[in-house]
Amino acid sequence: SSDLTQDPAVSVALGQTVRITCQGDSLRGYHPSWYQQKPGQAPIFLIYGKNNRASGVPDRFSASSSGNTASLTITGAQAEDEADYYCNCRDSSGKHLVFGGGTKLTVL
Amino acid sequence: EVQLLNSGGDLVQPGGSLTLSCAASGFTFSSHAMAWVRQAPGKGLDWVSSISASGGSMYYSDSVKGRFTVSRDNSKSTLYLQMTSLRVDDTAVYFCARDRHETTSAYFDYWGQGSVVGVSS
């Protein structure tokens, strides 16, 4: 299996840009997917692959990756973006899936 | 509109059993792999299990292998998770999700609302 590491918490000023990172060895071979979750709600699928947004996801959300690190960038963060964000990827076997520990985003 | 409706959550004693269901609609269920993901109180997301579109291949996390069984009834568009030998640390909200795979990416594009499973004496 493979672990994915995320910063527990990140903050951003309203309207500014923030990057949420995800690190793990399996990211060298696979692109992660990204999810947003607000308290008491099911996760919402945001992005997969190199940078493919799910239907209805604002274009202020984008993804990138290099080596063992992937990033979710929010350009011009809005108050409604305050949430927990998770990355997810296949492990090295390709048969199991693993989530990062999640990043709590606060919009100031 | 794709919908996944979780049901079957309950409070059970350690060592007990429970079966969760997930009724799907709005897409061709038999053409898609499905998965279970759980979230313990105050914790992050945790992949539990996936099953192929035909039901012929099942995958489990190490924490549930040998205790949980994923299955599906494509004629009823329903996904199941049979949980046995339940432990206190299985307490979580269990989500079903549609499981998509591409060559270099995997993702869960639709999620159910979740079923609450509590394991306590």
PDB file of C-alpha atoms in Angstrom:
ATOM      1  CA  SER A   1       0.000   0.000   0.000  1.00  0.00           C
ATOM      2  CA  SER A   2       0.985   3.656  -0.233  1.00  0.00           C
ATOM      3  CA  ASP A   3       0.419   6.606   2.068  1.00  0.00           C
ATOM      4  CA  LEU A   4      -0.628  10.032   0.835  1.00  0.00           C
ATOM      5  CA  THR A   5       0.359  12.977   3.011  1.00  0.00           C
ATOM      6  CA  GLN A   6      -1.535  16.269   3.182  1.00  0.00           C
ATOM      7  CA  ASP A   7      -1.043  19.312   5.395  1.00  0.00           C
ATOM      8  CA  PRO A   8      -3.743  19.182   8.102  1.00  0.00           C
ATOM      9  CA  ALA A   9      -4.766  22.813   7.734  1.00  0.00           C
ATOM     10  CA  VAL A  10      -4.264  25.722   5.350  1.00  0.00           C
ATOM     11  CA  SER A  11      -5.710  29.214   5.348  1.00  0.00           C
ATOM     12  CA  VAL A  12      -6.187  31.784   2.592  1.00  0.00           C
ATOM     13  CA  ALA A  13      -7.458  35.338   2.437  1.00  0.00           C
ATOM     14  CA  LEU A  14     -10.657  35.861   0.510  1.00  0.00           C
ATOM     15  CA  GLY A  15      -9.903  36.267  -3.195  1.00  0.00           C
ATOM     16  CA  GLN A  16      -6.326  35.044  -2.920  1.00  0.00           C
ATOM     17  CA  THR A  17      -4.741  31.875  -4.307  1.00  0.00           C
ATOM     18  CA  VAL A  18      -4.066  28.782  -2.251  1.00  0.00           C
ATOM     19  CA  ARG A  19      -2.333  25.493  -3.029  1.00  0.00           C
ATOM     20  CA  ILE A  20      -3.217  22.255  -1.247  1.00  0.00           C
ATOM     21  CA  THR A  21      -0.582  19.564  -1.635  1.00  0.00           C
ATOM     22  CA  CYS A  22      -0.585  15.775  -1.570  1.00  0.00           C
ATOM     23  CA  GLN A  23       2.617  13.732  -1.367  1.00  0.00           C
ATOM     24  CA  GLY A  24       3.223  10.040  -1.911  1.00  0.00           C
ATOM     25  CA  ASP A  25       5.301   7.579  -3.893  1.00  0.00           C
ATOM     26  CA  SER A  26       2.319   6.320  -5.903  1.00  0.00           C
ATOM     27  CA  LEU A  27       1.908   9.816  -7.353  1.00  0.00           C
ATOM     28  CA  ARG A  28       4.968   9.169  -9.506  1.00  0.00           C
ATOM     29  CA  GLY A  29       2.887   6.773 -11.616  1.00  0.00           C
ATOM     30  CA  TYR A  30      -0.715   7.845 -11.068  1.00  0.00           C
ATOM     31  CA  HIS A  31      -2.611  11.118 -11.076  1.00  0.00           C
ATOM     32  CA  PRO A  32      -4.701  11.694  -7.953  1.00  0.00           C
ATOM     33  CA  SER A  33      -8.318  12.713  -7.773  1.00  0.00           C
ATOM     34  CA  TRP A  34      -9.508  15.505  -5.494  1.00  0.00           C
ATOM     35  CA  TYR A  35     -12.617  15.886  -3.349  1.00  0.00           C
ATOM     36  CA  GLN A  36     -14.238  18.631  -1.329  1.00  0.00           C
ATOM     37  CA  GLN A  37     -16.244  17.849   1.795  1.00  0.00           C
ATOM     38  CA  LYS A  38     -18.238  20.194   3.980  1.00  0.00           C
ATOM     39  CA  PRO A  39     -19.391  19.250   7.496  1.00  0.00           C
ATOM     40  CA  GLY A  40     -22.167  16.694   7.551  1.00  0.00           C
ATOM     41  CA  GLN A  41     -22.134  16.208   3.791  1.00  0.00           C
ATOM     42  CA  ALA A  42     -20.890  13.564   1.389  1.00  0.00           C
ATOM     43  CA  PRO A  43     -17.699  14.367  -0.492  1.00  0.00           C
ATOM     44  CA  ILE A  44     -17.937  16.136  -3.825  1.00  0.00           C
ATOM     45  CA  PHE A  45     -15.761  15.015  -6.709  1.00  0.00           C
ATOM     46  CA  LEU A  46     -13.654  17.898  -8.060  1.00  0.00           C
ATOM     47  CA  ILE A  47     -10.813  16.842 -10.364  1.00  0.00           C
ATOM     48  CA  TYR A  48      -9.153  13.741 -11.820  1.00  0.00           C
ATOM     49  CA  GLY A  49      -6.267  12.964 -14.152  1.00  0.00           C
ATOM     50  CA  LYS A  50      -3.832  15.649 -15.204  1.00  0.00           C
ATOM     51  CA  ASN A  51      -6.361  18.435 -14.652  1.00  0.00           C
ATOM     52  CA  ASN A  52      -9.901  17.341 -15.560  1.00  0.00           C
ATOM     53  CA  ARG A  53     -12.616  19.096 -13.630  1.00  0.00           C
ATOM     54  CA  ALA A  54     -15.864  17.332 -12.855  1.00  0.00           C
ATOM     55  CA  SER A  55     -19.007  18.759 -14.351  1.00  0.00           C
ATOM     56  CA  GLY A  56     -20.068  21.962 -12.632  1.00  0.00           C
ATOM     57  CA  VAL A  57     -16.783  22.556 -10.813  1.00  0.00           C
ATOM     58  CA  PRO A  58     -15.698  26.209 -11.116  1.00  0.00           C
ATOM     59  CA  ASP A  59     -12.587  26.851 -13.172  1.00  0.00           C
ATOM     60  CA  ARG A  60     -10.894  28.478 -10.181  1.00  0.00           C
ATOM     61  CA  PHE A  61     -10.071  24.883  -9.175  1.00  0.00           C
ATOM     62  CA  SER A  62      -7.103  23.321 -10.968  1.00  0.00           C
ATOM     63  CA  ALA A  63      -4.659  20.473 -10.413  1.00  0.00           C
ATOM     64  CA  SER A  64      -1.026  19.801 -11.201  1.00  0.00           C
ATOM     65  CA  SER A  65       1.638  17.310 -10.254  1.00  0.00           C
ATOM     66  CA  SER A  66       5.389  16.837 -10.317  1.00  0.00           C
ATOM     67  CA  GLY A  67       7.300  13.827  -9.081  1.00  0.00           C
ATOM     68  CA  ASN A  68       5.751  12.569  -5.864  1.00  0.00           C
ATOM     69  CA  THR A  69       3.761  15.745  -5.189  1.00  0.00           C
ATOM     70  CA  ALA A  70       0.354  16.741  -6.515  1.00  0.00           C
ATOM     71  CA  SER A  71      -1.408  20.042  -5.911  1.00  0.00           C
ATOM     72  CA  LEU A  72      -4.921  21.398  -5.947  1.00  0.00           C
ATOM     73  CA  THR A  73      -4.915  25.144  -6.565  1.00  0.00           C
ATOM     74  CA  ILE A  74      -7.809  27.484  -5.896  1.00  0.00           C
ATOM     75  CA  THR A  75      -7.317  30.779  -7.718  1.00  0.00           C
ATOM     76  CA  GLY A  76      -9.404  33.496  -6.114  1.00  0.00           C
ATOM     77  CA  ALA A  77     -10.726  31.575  -3.102  1.00  0.00           C
ATOM     78  CA  GLN A  78     -14.352  32.204  -2.163  1.00  0.00           C
ATOM     79  CA  ALA A  79     -16.027  31.914   1.210  1.00  0.00           C
ATOM     80  CA  GLU A  80     -17.903  28.824   0.016  1.00  0.00           C
ATOM     81  CA  ASP A  81     -14.592  27.070  -0.650  1.00  0.00           C
ATOM     82  CA  GLU A  82     -14.039  26.671   3.085  1.00  0.00           C
ATOM     83  CA  ALA A  83     -14.099  22.892   3.495  1.00  0.00           C
ATOM     84  CA  ASP A  84     -11.978  19.776   3.886  1.00  0.00           C
ATOM     85  CA  TYR A  85     -10.089  18.641   0.788  1.00  0.00           C
ATOM     86  CA  TYR A  86      -8.887  15.105   0.118  1.00  0.00           C
ATOM     87  CA  CYS A  87      -6.618  13.578  -2.503  1.00  0.00           C
ATOM     88  CA  ASN A  88      -7.003   9.958  -3.564  1.00  0.00           C
ATOM     89  CA  CYS A  89      -4.873   7.661  -5.665  1.00  0.00           C
ATOM     90  CA  ARG A  90      -4.205   4.055  -6.490  1.00  0.00           C
ATOM     91  CA  ASP A  91      -1.480   2.441  -4.459  1.00  0.00           C
ATOM     92  CA  SER A  92       1.574   0.838  -6.031  1.00  0.00           C
ATOM     93  CA  SER A  93      -0.301  -2.436  -6.623  1.00  0.00           C
ATOM     94  CA  GLY A  94      -2.868  -0.598  -8.708  1.00  0.00           C
ATOM     95  CA  LYS A  95      -5.660  -2.554  -7.031  1.00  0.00           C
ATOM     96  CA  HIS A  96      -6.081  -0.641  -3.811  1.00  0.00           C
ATOM     97  CA  LEU A  97      -7.005   2.987  -3.329  1.00  0.00           C
ATOM     98  CA  VAL A  98      -5.795   5.337  -0.643  1.00  0.00           C
ATOM     99  CA  PHE A  99      -6.877   8.771   0.567  1.00  0.00           C
ATOM    100  CA  GLY A 100      -4.711  11.491   1.973  1.00  0.00           C
ATOM    101  CA  GLY A 101      -5.470  12.555   5.516  1.00  0.00           C
ATOM    102  CA  GLY A 102      -7.290  15.670   4.339  1.00  0.00           C
ATOM    103  CA  THR A 103      -6.615  19.421   4.490  1.00  0.00           C
ATOM    104  CA  LYS A 104      -8.940  21.778   6.283  1.00  0.00           C
ATOM    105  CA  LEU A 105      -9.124  25.024   4.309  1.00  0.00           C
ATOM    106  CA  THR A 106     -10.084  28.200   6.123  1.00  0.00           C
ATOM    107  CA  VAL A 107     -10.993  31.277   4.073  1.00  0.00           C
ATOM    108  CA  LEU A 108     -10.222  34.420   6.075  1.00  0.00           C
TER     109      LEU A 108
ATOM    110  CA  GLU B   1     -29.674  12.228 -12.801  1.00  0.00           C
ATOM    111  CA  VAL B   2     -27.307   9.820 -11.083  1.00  0.00           C
ATOM    112  CA  GLN B   3     -28.443   8.913  -7.576  1.00  0.00           C
ATOM    113  CA  LEU B   4     -26.981   6.580  -4.971  1.00  0.00           C
ATOM    114  CA  LEU B   5     -29.153   5.897  -1.944  1.00  0.00           C
ATOM    115  CA  ASN B   6     -27.470   4.366   1.093  1.00  0.00           C
ATOM    116  CA  SER B   7     -29.440   2.324   3.619  1.00  0.00           C
ATOM    117  CA  GLY B   8     -28.963  -0.236   6.385  1.00  0.00           C
ATOM    118  CA  GLY B   9     -26.958   1.673   8.971  1.00  0.00           C
ATOM    119  CA  ASP B  10     -27.507   0.720  12.613  1.00  0.00           C
ATOM    120  CA  LEU B  11     -25.979   0.397  16.058  1.00  0.00           C
ATOM    121  CA  VAL B  12     -24.527  -3.072  16.705  1.00  0.00           C
ATOM    122  CA  GLN B  13     -22.461  -4.749  19.364  1.00  0.00           C
ATOM    123  CA  PRO B  14     -18.815  -5.712  18.853  1.00  0.00           C
ATOM    124  CA  GLY B  15     -18.604  -9.023  17.048  1.00  0.00           C
ATOM    125  CA  GLY B  16     -21.941  -8.435  15.377  1.00  0.00           C
ATOM    126  CA  SER B  17     -22.906  -8.298  11.718  1.00  0.00           C
ATOM    127  CA  LEU B  18     -24.650  -5.805   9.474  1.00  0.00           C
ATOM    128  CA  THR B  19     -25.376  -5.448   5.771  1.00  0.00           C
ATOM    129  CA  LEU B  20     -25.443  -2.085   4.025  1.00  0.00           C
ATOM    130  CA  SER B  21     -27.198  -1.430   0.737  1.00  0.00           C
ATOM    131  CA  CYS B  22     -26.795   1.189  -1.955  1.00  0.00           C
ATOM    132  CA  ALA B  23     -29.545   1.573  -4.542  1.00  0.00           C
ATOM    133  CA  ALA B  24     -28.383   3.177  -7.781  1.00  0.00           C
ATOM    134  CA  SER B  25     -30.384   4.983 -10.449  1.00  0.00           C
ATOM    135  CA  GLY B  26     -29.822   7.326 -13.355  1.00  0.00           C
ATOM    136  CA  PHE B  27     -27.069   5.301 -15.044  1.00  0.00           C
ATOM    137  CA  THR B  28     -26.380   1.793 -16.354  1.00  0.00           C
ATOM    138  CA  PHE B  29     -25.375   0.198 -13.067  1.00  0.00           C
ATOM    139  CA  SER B  30     -24.061  -2.997 -14.663  1.00  0.00           C
ATOM    140  CA  SER B  31     -21.465  -1.013 -16.651  1.00  0.00           C
ATOM    141  CA  HIS B  32     -19.721   0.564 -13.684  1.00  0.00           C
ATOM    142  CA  ALA B  33     -17.442  -0.518 -10.861  1.00  0.00           C
ATOM    143  CA  MET B  34     -18.596   0.556  -7.424  1.00  0.00           C
ATOM    144  CA  ALA B  35     -16.917   1.190  -4.105  1.00  0.00           C
ATOM    145  CA  TRP B  36     -17.418   1.700  -0.391  1.00  0.00           C
ATOM    146  CA  VAL B  37     -15.642   4.494   1.459  1.00  0.00           C
ATOM    147  CA  ARG B  38     -15.994   5.173   5.167  1.00  0.00           C
ATOM    148  CA  GLN B  39     -15.336   8.057   7.523  1.00  0.00           C
ATOM    149  CA  ALA B  40     -14.907   7.586  11.252  1.00  0.00           C
ATOM    150  CA  PRO B  41     -16.163  10.408  13.485  1.00  0.00           C
ATOM    151  CA  GLY B  42     -13.892  13.431  13.105  1.00  0.00           C
ATOM    152  CA  LYS B  43     -11.537  11.549  10.803  1.00  0.00           C
ATOM    153  CA  GLY B  44     -10.718  11.466   7.108  1.00  0.00           C
ATOM    154  CA  LEU B  45     -11.956   9.334   4.238  1.00  0.00           C
ATOM    155  CA  ASP B  46     -10.933   5.667   4.157  1.00  0.00           C
ATOM    156  CA  TRP B  47     -11.384   3.411   1.121  1.00  0.00           C
ATOM    157  CA  VAL B  48     -12.949   0.112   2.160  1.00  0.00           C
ATOM    158  CA  SER B  49     -13.710  -1.962  -0.915  1.00  0.00           C
ATOM    159  CA  SER B  50     -14.336  -1.939  -4.651  1.00  0.00           C
ATOM    160  CA  ILE B  51     -16.129  -4.331  -6.969  1.00  0.00           C
ATOM    161  CA  SER B  52     -15.931  -4.591 -10.735  1.00  0.00           C
ATOM    162  CA  ALA B  53     -18.905  -3.957 -12.987  1.00  0.00           C
ATOM    163  CA  SER B  54     -19.651  -7.652 -13.421  1.00  0.00           C
ATOM    164  CA  GLY B  55     -19.031  -8.453  -9.762  1.00  0.00           C
ATOM    165  CA  GLY B  56     -16.288 -10.875 -10.696  1.00  0.00           C
ATOM    166  CA  SER B  57     -13.470  -8.931  -9.015  1.00  0.00           C
ATOM    167  CA  MET B  58     -13.496  -7.575  -5.482  1.00  0.00           C
ATOM    168  CA  TYR B  59     -10.839  -5.603  -3.640  1.00  0.00           C
ATOM    169  CA  TYR B  60     -10.545  -4.821   0.057  1.00  0.00           C
ATOM    170  CA  SER B  61      -8.455  -2.673   2.343  1.00  0.00           C
ATOM    171  CA  ASP B  62      -6.267  -4.615   4.748  1.00  0.00           C
ATOM    172  CA  SER B  63      -8.346  -3.381   7.701  1.00  0.00           C
ATOM    173  CA  VAL B  64     -11.520  -5.156   6.536  1.00  0.00           C
ATOM    174  CA  LYS B  65     -10.257  -8.075   4.443  1.00  0.00           C
ATOM    175  CA  GLY B  66     -11.669 -11.337   5.704  1.00  0.00           C
ATOM    176  CA  ARG B  67     -14.473  -9.603   7.635  1.00  0.00           C
ATOM    177  CA  PHE B  68     -16.337  -7.593   4.990  1.00  0.00           C
ATOM    178  CA  THR B  69     -17.783  -8.834   1.706  1.00  0.00           C
ATOM    179  CA  VAL B  70     -18.798  -6.570  -1.164  1.00  0.00           C
ATOM    180  CA  SER B  71     -21.363  -7.787  -3.667  1.00  0.00           C
ATOM    181  CA  ARG B  72     -23.826  -6.450  -6.168  1.00  0.00           C
ATOM    182  CA  ASP B  73     -27.099  -7.392  -7.829  1.00  0.00           C
ATOM    183  CA  ASN B  74     -27.057  -5.841 -11.279  1.00  0.00           C
ATOM    184  CA  SER B  75     -30.678  -6.871 -11.888  1.00  0.00           C
ATOM    185  CA  LYS B  76     -31.662  -4.669  -8.925  1.00  0.00           C
ATOM    186  CA  SER B  77     -29.009  -1.950  -9.476  1.00  0.00           C
ATOM    187  CA  THR B  78     -27.950  -2.433  -5.890  1.00  0.00           C
ATOM    188  CA  LEU B  79     -24.577  -2.636  -4.157  1.00  0.00           C
ATOM    189  CA  TYR B  80     -24.077  -4.374  -0.819  1.00  0.00           C
ATOM    190  CA  LEU B  81     -21.516  -4.481   1.945  1.00  0.00           C
ATOM    191  CA  GLN B  82     -21.813  -7.395   4.343  1.00  0.00           C
ATOM    192  CA  MET B  83     -19.903  -6.655   7.529  1.00  0.00           C
ATOM    193  CA  THR B  84     -19.095  -9.342  10.079  1.00  0.00           C
ATOM    194  CA  SER B  85     -16.956  -9.498  13.220  1.00  0.00           C
ATOM    195  CA  LEU B  86     -17.543  -5.799  13.651  1.00  0.00           C
ATOM    196  CA  ARG B  87     -15.142  -3.882  15.870  1.00  0.00           C
ATOM    197  CA  VAL B  88     -15.449  -0.582  17.685  1.00  0.00           C
ATOM    198  CA  ASP B  89     -13.083   0.997  15.173  1.00  0.00           C
ATOM    199  CA  ASP B  90     -15.478   0.122  12.319  1.00  0.00           C
ATOM    200  CA  THR B  91     -17.750   2.879  13.638  1.00  0.00           C
ATOM    201  CA  ALA B  92     -18.132   5.307  10.745  1.00  0.00           C
ATOM    202  CA  VAL B  93     -20.336   6.780   8.081  1.00  0.00           C
ATOM    203  CA  TYR B  94     -20.215   4.419   5.108  1.00  0.00           C
ATOM    204  CA  PHE B  95     -20.575   5.951   1.647  1.00  0.00           C
ATOM    205  CA  CYS B  96     -21.116   4.084  -1.571  1.00  0.00           C
ATOM    206  CA  ALA B  97     -19.573   5.641  -4.661  1.00  0.00           C
ATOM    207  CA  ARG B  98     -19.270   5.026  -8.366  1.00  0.00           C
ATOM    208  CA  ASP B  99     -15.715   3.926  -9.034  1.00  0.00           C
ATOM    209  CA  ARG B 100     -14.073   5.039 -12.276  1.00  0.00           C
ATOM    210  CA  HIS B 101     -10.720   3.872 -13.528  1.00  0.00           C
ATOM    211  CA  GLU B 102      -8.482   5.115 -16.306  1.00  0.00           C
ATOM    212  CA  THR B 103      -4.940   4.189 -17.180  1.00  0.00           C
ATOM    213  CA  THR B 104      -3.265   6.608 -14.794  1.00  0.00           C
ATOM    214  CA  SER B 105      -6.166   7.772 -12.652  1.00  0.00           C
ATOM    215  CA  ALA B 106      -9.003   6.484 -10.515  1.00  0.00           C
ATOM    216  CA  TYR B 107     -11.840   8.504  -9.096  1.00  0.00           C
ATOM    217  CA  PHE B 108     -15.227   8.370  -7.382  1.00  0.00           C
ATOM    218  CA  ASP B 109     -17.524  10.594  -9.389  1.00  0.00           C
ATOM    219  CA  TYR B 110     -20.843  10.104  -7.566  1.00  0.00           C
ATOM    220  CA  TRP B 111     -21.449   9.458  -3.872  1.00  0.00           C
ATOM    221  CA  GLY B 112     -24.335   8.308  -1.738  1.00  0.00           C
ATOM    222  CA  GLN B 113     -25.436  10.269   1.280  1.00  0.00           C
ATOM    223  CA  GLY B 114     -23.904   7.761   3.698  1.00  0.00           C
ATOM    224  CA  SER B 115     -25.140   5.258   6.279  1.00  0.00           C
ATOM    225  CA  VAL B 116     -24.170   5.536   9.935  1.00  0.00           C
ATOM    226  CA  VAL B 117     -22.738   2.394  11.509  1.00  0.00           C
ATOM    227  CA  GLY B 118     -22.059   2.427  15.238  1.00  0.00           C
ATOM    228  CA  VAL B 119     -20.282  -0.449  16.985  1.00  0.00           C
ATOM    229  CA  SER B 120     -20.551  -0.286  20.742  1.00  0.00           C
ATOM    230  CA  SER B 121     -21.391  -2.447  23.721  1.00  0.00           C
TER     231      SER B 121
END
